[in-house]
PDB file of C-alpha atoms in Angstrom:
ATOM      1  CA  SER J1027      -3.396  33.486  65.508  1.00 73.00           C
ATOM      2  CA  VAL J1028      -6.225  35.919  64.757  1.00 80.00           C
ATOM      3  CA  LEU J1029      -8.802  33.781  66.565  1.00 81.00           C
ATOM      4  CA  SER J1030      -6.575  33.459  69.649  1.00 84.00           C
ATOM      5  CA  ASN J1031      -6.133  37.235  69.811  1.00 85.00           C
ATOM      6  CA  LEU J1032      -9.886  37.776  69.424  1.00 86.00           C
ATOM      7  CA  ASP J1033     -10.595  35.209  72.155  1.00 86.00           C
ATOM      8  CA  THR J1034      -8.185  37.017  74.479  1.00 87.00           C
ATOM      9  CA  GLU J1035      -9.786  40.379  73.761  1.00 88.00           C
ATOM     10  CA  LEU J1036     -13.254  38.911  74.298  1.00 87.00           C
ATOM     11  CA  THR J1037     -12.192  37.416  77.645  1.00 88.00           C
ATOM     12  CA  ASP J1038     -10.929  40.845  78.752  1.00 90.00           C
ATOM     13  CA  LYS J1039     -14.228  42.447  77.776  1.00 89.00           C
ATOM     14  CA  ARG J1040     -16.213  39.816  79.665  1.00 89.00           C
ATOM     15  CA  GLU J1041     -14.124  40.479  82.766  1.00 91.00           C
ATOM     16  CA  LYS J1042     -14.740  44.222  82.459  1.00 90.00           C
ATOM     17  CA  LEU J1043     -18.460  43.560  82.008  1.00 89.00           C
ATOM     18  CA  ALA J1044     -18.485  41.440  85.163  1.00 91.00           C
ATOM     19  CA  GLU J1045     -16.764  44.254  87.059  1.00 91.00           C
ATOM     20  CA  ALA J1046     -19.292  46.779  85.734  1.00 90.00           C
ATOM     21  CA  GLU J1047     -22.208  44.524  86.718  1.00 91.00           C
ATOM     22  CA  THR J1048     -20.747  44.161  90.252  1.00 91.00           C
ATOM     23  CA  TRP J1049     -20.414  47.934  90.512  1.00 91.00           C
ATOM     24  CA  TYR J1050     -23.989  48.328  89.200  1.00 90.00           C
ATOM     25  CA  THR J1051     -25.281  45.917  91.859  1.00 90.00           C
ATOM     26  CA  LYS J1052     -23.432  47.831  94.565  1.00 91.00           C
ATOM     27  CA  LYS J1053     -24.744  51.220  93.416  1.00 89.00           C
ATOM     28  CA  SER J1054     -28.279  49.861  93.071  1.00 91.00           C
ATOM     29  CA  GLY J1055     -28.085  48.590  96.657  1.00 91.00           C
ATOM     30  CA  GLU J1056     -26.850  51.979  97.886  1.00 89.00           C
ATOM     31  CA  LEU J1057     -29.757  53.632  96.032  1.00 90.00           C
ATOM     32  CA  GLU J1058     -32.272  51.354  97.750  1.00 91.00           C
ATOM     33  CA  ASN J1059     -30.688  52.135 101.127  1.00 90.00           C
ATOM     34  CA  GLU J1060     -31.017  55.862 100.466  1.00 89.00           C
ATOM     35  CA  LYS J1061     -34.674  55.380  99.536  1.00 90.00           C
ATOM     36  CA  ASP J1062     -35.259  53.456 102.774  1.00 91.00           C
ATOM     37  CA  LYS J1063     -33.630  56.307 104.726  1.00 88.00           C
ATOM     38  CA  LEU J1064     -35.851  58.800 102.907  1.00 88.00           C
ATOM     39  CA  ALA J1065     -38.967  56.826 103.791  1.00 89.00           C
ATOM     40  CA  LYS J1066     -37.929  56.652 107.459  1.00 87.00           C
ATOM     41  CA  ALA J1067     -37.144  60.385 107.505  1.00 84.00           C
ATOM     42  CA  LYS J1068     -40.581  61.142 106.118  1.00 84.00           C
ATOM     43  CA  SER J1069     -42.173  58.996 108.826  1.00 84.00           C
ATOM     44  CA  LYS J1070     -40.069  60.736 111.403  1.00 81.00           C
ATOM     45  CA  LEU J1071     -41.147  64.148 110.104  1.00 79.00           C
ATOM     46  CA  ALA J1072     -44.794  63.295 110.665  1.00 76.00           C
ATOM     47  CA  GLY J1073     -44.175  62.904 114.378  1.00 77.00           C
ATOM     48  CA  VAL J1074     -42.034  66.027 114.873  1.00 74.00           C
ATOM     49  CA  THR J1075     -43.577  68.772 117.044  1.00 73.00           C
ATOM     50  CA  LYS J1076     -40.645  71.066 117.701  1.00 81.00           C
ATOM     51  CA  SER J1077     -39.673  73.588 115.063  1.00 80.00           C
ATOM     52  CA  ARG J1078     -35.923  73.083 115.474  1.00 81.00           C
ATOM     53  CA  GLU J1079     -36.265  69.343 115.045  1.00 83.00           C
ATOM     54  CA  TYR J1080     -38.601  69.932 112.091  1.00 81.00           C
ATOM     55  CA  VAL J1081     -35.958  72.043 110.321  1.00 83.00           C
ATOM     56  CA  ALA J1082     -33.280  69.415 110.969  1.00 85.00           C
ATOM     57  CA  VAL J1083     -35.429  66.622 109.571  1.00 80.00           C
ATOM     58  CA  ASN J1084     -36.262  68.720 106.475  1.00 84.00           C
ATOM     59  CA  ARG J1085     -32.567  69.286 105.893  1.00 88.00           C
ATOM     60  CA  GLU J1086     -31.991  65.577 106.162  1.00 87.00           C
ATOM     61  CA  LEU J1087     -34.805  64.980 103.642  1.00 88.00           C
ATOM     62  CA  ASP J1088     -33.309  67.466 101.170  1.00 89.00           C
ATOM     63  CA  SER J1089     -29.899  65.860 101.500  1.00 90.00           C
ATOM     64  CA  LEU J1090     -31.356  62.404 100.972  1.00 88.00           C
ATOM     65  CA  ARG J1091     -33.336  63.564  97.909  1.00 90.00           C
ATOM     66  CA  ARG J1092     -30.206  65.075  96.331  1.00 90.00           C
ATOM     67  CA  GLY J1093     -28.257  61.908  97.079  1.00 89.00           C
ATOM     68  CA  ILE J1094     -31.012  59.752  95.587  1.00 90.00           C
ATOM     69  CA  THR J1095     -31.174  61.872  92.430  1.00 90.00           C
ATOM     70  CA  HIS J1096     -27.393  61.613  92.023  1.00 90.00           C
ATOM     71  CA  ARG J1097     -27.382  57.860  92.580  1.00 88.00           C
ATOM     72  CA  GLU J1098     -30.329  57.346  90.209  1.00 91.00           C
ATOM     73  CA  ASP J1099     -28.418  59.201  87.459  1.00 92.00           C
ATOM     74  CA  GLU J1100     -25.319  57.146  88.194  1.00 89.00           C
ATOM     75  CA  VAL J1101     -27.227  53.847  88.143  1.00 91.00           C
ATOM     76  CA  GLN J1102     -29.019  54.824  84.926  1.00 91.00           C
ATOM     77  CA  ARG J1103     -25.732  55.670  83.188  1.00 90.00           C
ATOM     78  CA  LEU J1104     -24.261  52.373  84.356  1.00 91.00           C
ATOM     79  CA  GLU J1105     -27.307  50.502  83.076  1.00 91.00           C
ATOM     80  CA  VAL J1106     -26.982  52.091  79.598  1.00 91.00           C
ATOM     81  CA  ALA J1107     -23.230  51.448  79.487  1.00 91.00           C
ATOM     82  CA  ILE J1108     -23.688  47.810  80.521  1.00 91.00           C
ATOM     83  CA  HIS J1109     -26.402  47.302  77.908  1.00 92.00           C
ATOM     84  CA  GLU J1110     -24.163  48.719  75.155  1.00 92.00           C
ATOM     85  CA  PHE J1111     -21.176  46.705  76.361  1.00 91.00           C
ATOM     86  CA  ARG J1112     -23.245  43.499  76.336  1.00 91.00           C
ATOM     87  CA  ALA J1113     -24.294  44.243  72.742  1.00 92.00           C
ATOM     88  CA  THR J1114     -20.639  44.751  71.787  1.00 91.00           C
ATOM     89  CA  ILE J1115     -19.654  41.450  73.382  1.00 91.00           C
ATOM     90  CA  GLU J1116     -22.505  39.608  71.639  1.00 91.00           C
ATOM     91  CA  ALA J1117     -21.373  41.046  68.294  1.00 91.00           C
ATOM     92  CA  GLU J1118     -17.792  39.972  69.017  1.00 90.00           C
ATOM     93  CA  GLU J1119     -18.991  36.483  69.977  1.00 90.00           C
ATOM     94  CA  GLN J1120     -20.901  36.190  66.703  1.00 91.00           C
ATOM     95  CA  LYS J1121     -17.892  37.430  64.751  1.00 89.00           C
ATOM     96  CA  ILE J1122     -15.616  34.882  66.404  1.00 89.00           C
ATOM     97  CA  ALA J1123     -18.171  32.109  65.837  1.00 90.00           C
ATOM     98  CA  ASP J1124     -18.371  33.010  62.130  1.00 90.00           C
ATOM     99  CA  LEU J1125     -14.576  33.128  61.815  1.00 89.00           C
ATOM    100  CA  ARG J1126     -14.227  29.803  63.609  1.00 89.00           C
ATOM    101  CA  SER J1127     -16.819  28.206  61.303  1.00 91.00           C
ATOM    102  CA  GLN J1128     -14.979  29.601  58.290  1.00 90.00           C
ATOM    103  CA  ALA J1129     -11.642  28.357  59.654  1.00 89.00           C
ATOM    104  CA  ASP J1130     -13.115  24.894  60.281  1.00 90.00           C
ATOM    105  CA  LEU J1131     -14.516  24.813  56.738  1.00 91.00           C
ATOM    106  CA  GLU J1132     -11.180  25.867  55.251  1.00 91.00           C
ATOM    107  CA  ALA J1133      -9.391  23.261  57.353  1.00 90.00           C
ATOM    108  CA  ALA J1134     -11.778  20.573  56.091  1.00 92.00           C
ATOM    109  CA  ASN J1135     -11.290  21.753  52.498  1.00 92.00           C
ATOM    110  CA  ASN J1136      -7.516  21.772  52.965  1.00 92.00           C
ATOM    111  CA  GLU J1137      -7.666  18.259  54.360  1.00 92.00           C
ATOM    112  CA  THR J1138      -9.661  17.162  51.323  1.00 91.00           C
ATOM    113  CA  ARG J1139      -7.207  18.839  48.949  1.00 92.00           C
ATOM    114  CA  LEU J1140      -4.264  17.277  50.779  1.00 92.00           C
ATOM    115  CA  THR J1141      -5.880  13.886  50.501  1.00 91.00           C
ATOM    116  CA  ASP J1142      -6.477  14.419  46.771  1.00 92.00           C
ATOM    117  CA  MET J1143      -2.917  15.643  46.265  1.00 93.00           C
ATOM    118  CA  SER J1144      -1.560  12.692  48.194  1.00 92.00           C
ATOM    119  CA  GLY J1145      -3.518  10.370  45.918  1.00 92.00           C
ATOM    120  CA  GLN J1146      -2.222  12.172  42.836  1.00 92.00           C
ATOM    121  CA  ILE J1147       1.357  12.007  44.114  1.00 92.00           C
ATOM    122  CA  THR J1148       0.987   8.299  44.782  1.00 91.00           C
ATOM    123  CA  ASP J1149      -0.397   7.809  41.274  1.00 92.00           C
ATOM    124  CA  VAL J1150       2.439   9.805  39.700  1.00 89.00           C
ATOM    125  CA  GLU J1151       5.035   7.918  41.716  1.00 88.00           C
ATOM    126  CA  SER J1152       3.496   4.613  40.623  1.00 91.00           C
ATOM    127  CA  ARG J1153       3.562   5.630  36.953  1.00 89.00           C
ATOM    128  CA  ARG J1154       7.088   6.985  37.353  1.00 83.00           C
ATOM    129  CA  LYS J1155       8.199   3.692  38.886  1.00 87.00           C
ATOM    130  CA  ALA J1156       6.591   1.745  36.039  1.00 89.00           C
ATOM    131  CA  LEU J1157       8.303   3.931  33.426  1.00 84.00           C
ATOM    132  CA  SER J1158      11.670   3.848  35.188  1.00 85.00           C
ATOM    133  CA  ASP J1159      11.544   0.061  35.221  1.00 86.00           C
ATOM    134  CA  GLU J1160      11.271   0.107  31.415  1.00 85.00           C
ATOM    135  CA  LEU J1161      14.360   2.308  30.986  1.00 85.00           C
ATOM    136  CA  PRO J1162      17.943   1.086  30.876  1.00 87.00           C
ATOM    137  CA  SER J1163      19.451   1.568  34.316  1.00 88.00           C
ATOM    138  CA  ASN J1164      22.263   3.826  33.059  1.00 89.00           C
ATOM    139  CA  VAL J1165      19.745   6.132  31.310  1.00 90.00           C
ATOM    140  CA  PHE J1166      17.583   6.435  34.413  1.00 89.00           C
ATOM    141  CA  ARG J1167      20.599   7.079  36.659  1.00 90.00           C
ATOM    142  CA  ARG J1168      21.749   9.873  34.328  1.00 92.00           C
ATOM    143  CA  TYR J1169      18.227  11.322  34.266  1.00 91.00           C
ATOM    144  CA  GLU J1170      18.110  11.343  38.083  1.00 91.00           C
ATOM    145  CA  LYS J1171      21.516  13.031  38.265  1.00 93.00           C
ATOM    146  CA  VAL J1172      20.575  15.752  35.777  1.00 93.00           C
ATOM    147  CA  ALA J1173      17.165  16.338  37.393  1.00 92.00           C
ATOM    148  CA  LYS J1174      18.827  16.787  40.778  1.00 92.00           C
ATOM    149  CA  ARG J1175      21.083  19.501  39.354  1.00 92.00           C
ATOM    150  CA  ARG J1176      18.313  21.161  37.305  1.00 92.00           C
ATOM    151  CA  ASP J1177      15.565  21.850  39.852  1.00 90.00           C
ATOM    152  CA  GLY J1178      13.967  18.434  39.440  1.00 90.00           C
ATOM    153  CA  VAL J1179      13.602  18.701  35.634  1.00 92.00           C
ATOM    154  CA  GLY J1180      15.625  16.134  33.687  1.00 93.00           C
ATOM    155  CA  ILE J1181      13.769  16.201  30.357  1.00 92.00           C
ATOM    156  CA  VAL J1182      12.458  19.149  28.336  1.00 94.00           C
ATOM    157  CA  ARG J1183      10.728  19.835  25.055  1.00 91.00           C
ATOM    158  CA  VAL J1184      12.362  21.382  22.008  1.00 92.00           C
ATOM    159  CA  SER J1185      10.251  24.176  20.540  1.00 89.00           C
ATOM    160  CA  ASP J1186      11.070  25.918  17.252  1.00 86.00           C
ATOM    161  CA  GLY J1187      14.568  24.451  17.403  1.00 90.00           C
ATOM    162  CA  VAL J1188      15.250  25.752  20.941  1.00 93.00           C
ATOM    163  CA  CYS J1189      15.754  23.825  24.200  1.00 94.00           C
ATOM    164  CA  LEU J1190      13.059  25.095  26.569  1.00 93.00           C
ATOM    165  CA  GLY J1191      15.249  24.257  29.541  1.00 93.00           C
ATOM    166  CA  CYS J1192      18.147  26.612  28.773  1.00 93.00           C
ATOM    167  CA  GLN J1193      17.034  28.395  25.527  1.00 94.00           C
ATOM    168  CA  MET J1194      19.979  26.994  23.551  1.00 94.00           C
ATOM    169  CA  VAL J1195      19.466  26.559  19.802  1.00 94.00           C
ATOM    170  CA  ILE J1196      19.673  22.870  18.921  1.00 92.00           C
ATOM    171  CA  GLN J1197      21.547  21.897  15.751  1.00 91.00           C
ATOM    172  CA  PRO J1198      19.339  20.770  12.836  1.00 89.00           C
ATOM    173  CA  ARG J1199      20.947  17.311  12.698  1.00 89.00           C
ATOM    174  CA  PHE J1200      19.876  16.715  16.306  1.00 90.00           C
ATOM    175  CA  ILE J1201      16.362  17.919  15.478  1.00 87.00           C
ATOM    176  CA  GLU J1202      16.198  15.371  12.647  1.00 87.00           C
ATOM    177  CA  GLN J1203      17.273  12.593  14.997  1.00 88.00           C
ATOM    178  CA  LEU J1204      14.630  13.627  17.513  1.00 87.00           C
ATOM    179  CA  LEU J1205      11.943  13.668  14.830  1.00 84.00           C
ATOM    180  CA  ARG J1206      12.990  10.180  13.690  1.00 84.00           C
ATOM    181  CA  ASN J1207      13.192   8.943  17.301  1.00 79.00           C
ATOM    182  CA  SER J1208      16.407   7.296  16.245  1.00 71.00           C
ATOM    183  CA  SER J1209      18.338   8.021  19.426  1.00 78.00           C
ATOM    184  CA  LEU J1210      18.089   9.459  22.919  1.00 86.00           C
ATOM    185  CA  LEU J1211      19.658  12.930  22.903  1.00 92.00           C
ATOM    186  CA  ALA J1212      20.615  15.373  25.627  1.00 93.00           C
ATOM    187  CA  CYS J1213      21.005  19.129  25.347  1.00 94.00           C
ATOM    188  CA  PRO J1214      24.722  19.980  24.925  1.00 92.00           C
ATOM    189  CA  SER J1215      24.238  22.993  27.228  1.00 92.00           C
ATOM    190  CA  CYS J1216      22.057  21.983  30.186  1.00 93.00           C
ATOM    191  CA  GLY J1217      22.357  18.192  29.848  1.00 93.00           C
ATOM    192  CA  ARG J1218      18.593  17.559  30.000  1.00 94.00           C
ATOM    193  CA  TYR J1219      17.130  14.880  27.760  1.00 94.00           C
ATOM    194  CA  LEU J1220      15.271  16.344  24.768  1.00 94.00           C
ATOM    195  CA  TYR J1221      12.045  15.455  22.994  1.00 91.00           C
ATOM    196  CA  ILE J1222       9.814  16.991  20.331  1.00 88.00           C
ATOM    197  CA  ASP J1223       6.023  17.052  20.498  1.00 84.00           C
ATOM    198  CA  GLU J1224       5.071  17.258  16.834  1.00 77.00           C
ATOM    199  CA  ASP J1225       1.436  18.129  17.571  1.00 74.00           C
ATOM    200  CA  GLU J1226       2.523  20.974  19.844  1.00 70.00           C
ATOM    201  CA  GLU J1227       5.054  22.111  17.246  1.00 66.00           C
ATOM    202  CA  ALA J1228       2.300  22.203  14.617  1.00 63.00           C
ATOM    203  CA  ARG J1229       0.031  24.260  16.914  1.00 72.00           C
ATOM    204  CA  GLU J1230       2.807  26.713  17.730  1.00 65.00           C
ATOM    205  CA  ALA J1231       3.715  27.022  14.049  1.00 62.00           C
ATOM    206  CA  ALA J1232       0.057  27.734  13.225  1.00 65.00           C
ATOM    207  CA  ASP J1233      -0.084  30.364  15.984  1.00 68.00           C
ATOM    208  CA  ARG J1234       3.062  32.024  14.660  1.00 68.00           C
ATOM    209  CA  ALA J1235       1.686  32.011  11.112  1.00 68.00           C
ATOM    210  CA  ALA J1236      -1.615  33.498  12.287  1.00 72.00           C
ATOM    211  CA  ALA J1237       0.187  36.208  14.238  1.00 75.00           C
ATOM    212  CA  GLN J1238       2.361  37.053  11.256  1.00 78.00           C
ATOM    213  CA  ALA J1239      -0.674  37.178   8.971  1.00 75.00           C
ATOM    214  CA  ALA J1240      -2.432  39.518  11.388  1.00 76.00           C
ATOM    215  CA  GLU J1241       0.606  41.809  11.491  1.00 81.00           C
ATOM    216  CA  GLU J1242       0.819  41.857   7.703  1.00 78.00           C
ATOM    217  CA  ALA J1243      -2.905  42.613   7.396  1.00 74.00           C
ATOM    218  CA  ALA J1244      -2.579  45.473   9.871  1.00 77.00           C
ATOM    219  CA  ALA J1245       0.397  46.855   7.946  1.00 78.00           C
ATOM    220  CA  ASP J1246      -1.511  46.603   4.659  1.00 74.00           C
ATOM    221  CA  ALA J1247      -4.498  48.400   6.204  1.00 75.00           C
ATOM    222  CA  GLU J1248      -2.238  51.161   7.518  1.00 78.00           C
ATOM    223  CA  ASP J1249      -0.605  51.563   4.067  1.00 73.00           C
ATOM    224  CA  ALA J1250      -4.028  51.714   2.406  1.00 73.00           C
ATOM    225  CA  ALA J1251      -5.195  54.364   4.877  1.00 72.00           C
ATOM    226  CA  GLU J1252      -2.105  56.469   4.205  1.00 75.00           C
ATOM    227  CA  GLU J1253      -2.603  56.167   0.429  1.00 74.00           C
ATOM    228  CA  ALA J1254      -6.246  57.177   0.773  1.00 70.00           C
ATOM    229  CA  ALA J1255      -5.314  60.183   2.887  1.00 70.00           C
ATOM    230  CA  ALA J1256      -2.665  61.241   0.341  1.00 70.00           C
ATOM    231  CA  ALA J1257      -5.144  60.871  -2.535  1.00 68.00           C
ATOM    232  CA  ALA J1258      -7.708  62.978  -0.693  1.00 66.00           C
ATOM    233  CA  SER J1259      -5.093  65.653  -0.036  1.00 68.00           C
ATOM    234  CA  ASP J1260      -4.081  65.730  -3.734  1.00 66.00           C
ATOM    235  CA  ALA J1261      -7.721  66.019  -4.843  1.00 65.00           C
ATOM    236  CA  SER J1262      -8.264  68.917  -2.446  1.00 64.00           C
ATOM    237  CA  SER J1263      -5.210  70.715  -3.790  1.00 64.00           C
ATOM    238  CA  GLU J1264      -6.354  70.298  -7.424  1.00 63.00           C
ATOM    239  CA  ALA J1265      -9.827  71.593  -6.593  1.00 61.00           C
ATOM    240  CA  ALA J1266      -8.326  74.699  -4.999  1.00 57.00           C
TER     241      ALA J1266
END
């Protein structure tokens, strides 16, 4: 997972930081040793009386000073690099903490949704059981058989004379029977049981009528615009 990969990367960075800090400690110790040597060389120089020995000690002092300058630069660069690396690790830690909090929140939300869905499924199954108990056993068995073959859907609505399960046009005599609720009918094509929702049919019919009226109004407006344009053109010709 993303969090596991980030944790692995963060562990690698922490190990590298630990190595850098160990190296920094070592170099800092070497720098202190060089400074101690420089201090001793200076003390030694104060007691030198021979010129040859004086030159040798001065050479040693110059060498120590150059070494100290080099080590100070090295230690300073390490210190800056470690500081920046620590800041990077802290940012990564915060990022992972935020992602983990978000993941925990999503997991809690998912658990809540699963619980809600489980309750809804239980409720639907209870209502389905109650309804199935009211049906004749042969009707329910046929419904189960058809639903199994038709992606779990064993009953569909008829809209504008068409089966919404397979788009087959239903004969008018079957529509009349459905409207009268005189018998239980199945689609001759897909085998699903059929029903008509008269309220939904009325809404769809109203929507179709409104759409047709809008189309007719648009056509009338277009015709009127064309007639007006033609009349304007004729008037311009007569004036010329």
